[in-house]
Coordinates of C-alpha atoms in Angstrom, one line a residue:
X1 CA 16.1 -29.5 -46.8
X2 CA 12.7 -28.8 -48.1
X3 CA 12.0 -32.5 -48.3
X4 CA 12.9 -32.9 -44.7
X5 CA 10.6 -30.1 -43.8
X6 CA 7.6 -31.2 -45.8
X7 CA 7.9 -35.0 -45.7
X8 CA 9.6 -35.6 -42.3
X9 CA 11.3 -38.8 -43.5
X10 CA 11.9 -41.3 -40.8
X11 CA 15.3 -42.4 -42.1
X12 CA 18.1 -41.2 -44.4
X13 CA 17.1 -44.1 -46.7
X14 CA 13.6 -42.7 -47.1
X15 CA 14.9 -39.2 -47.7
X16 CA 17.2 -40.7 -50.5
X17 CA 14.1 -42.4 -52.0
X18 CA 12.1 -39.2 -51.9
X19 CA 14.9 -37.2 -53.5
X20 CA 15.6 -39.9 -56.1
X21 CA 19.3 -39.9 -55.1
X22 CA 21.8 -42.6 -53.9
X23 CA 21.8 -43.0 -50.2
X24 CA 25.6 -42.4 -49.8
X25 CA 25.3 -39.1 -51.6
X26 CA 22.4 -38.0 -49.4
X27 CA 24.3 -39.1 -46.3
X28 CA 27.4 -37.0 -47.3
X29 CA 25.2 -34.0 -48.0
X30 CA 23.4 -34.4 -44.6
X31 CA 26.8 -34.6 -42.8
X32 CA 27.9 -31.4 -44.4
X33 CA 24.6 -29.7 -43.5
X34 CA 24.9 -31.0 -39.9
X35 CA 28.5 -29.6 -39.6
X36 CA 27.0 -26.2 -40.5
X37 CA 24.2 -26.5 -38.0
X38 CA 21.4 -26.7 -40.5
X39 CA 20.2 -30.2 -39.8
X40 CA 20.5 -32.7 -36.9
X41 CA 21.0 -36.4 -37.5
X42 CA 19.2 -38.3 -34.7
X43 CA 20.0 -41.9 -34.1
X44 CA 16.9 -44.0 -33.7
X45 CA 17.9 -47.6 -33.0
X46 CA 19.7 -48.8 -36.1
X47 CA 18.4 -45.9 -38.2
X48 CA 19.3 -42.2 -38.5
X49 CA 16.5 -39.6 -38.8
X50 CA 17.3 -36.2 -40.4
X51 CA 15.7 -33.2 -38.6
X52 CA 15.8 -29.6 -39.6
X53 CA 17.5 -27.2 -37.2
X54 CA 17.3 -24.1 -39.4
X55 CA 14.0 -22.6 -40.4
X56 CA 15.6 -19.8 -42.5
X57 CA 19.1 -19.1 -43.8
X58 CA 20.0 -15.6 -44.9
X59 CA 23.3 -15.4 -46.9
X60 CA 24.9 -12.0 -47.7
X61 CA 27.4 -12.8 -50.5
X62 CA 28.8 -9.3 -50.6
X63 CA 29.7 -9.3 -46.9
X64 CA 30.4 -13.0 -46.7
X65 CA 28.1 -13.5 -43.8
X66 CA 25.1 -15.8 -43.1
X67 CA 22.4 -15.9 -40.4
X68 CA 20.6 -19.0 -39.4
X69 CA 17.1 -18.8 -37.8
X70 CA 16.5 -21.9 -35.7
X71 CA 13.3 -23.8 -36.0
X72 CA 12.2 -22.9 -32.4
X73 CA 12.6 -19.2 -33.1
X74 CA 10.8 -19.3 -36.4
X75 CA 7.8 -21.1 -34.8
X76 CA 7.2 -18.3 -32.3

């Protein structure tokens, strides 16, 4: 997620290169993050561009809760 925030990769392939990981593994991880509302996968022609949705994530392991601060709220 930090690479998405700092590098703003234009494709999942580019993110995989930046992370030095195989693209299928990065794609699966991004799909999981998207299911939880932390990233958005934006179709751009034939490519998919990952974008951050969450600026912050607070996890309380004792209570079993989490709070996601959206990018728009964090920017204000």
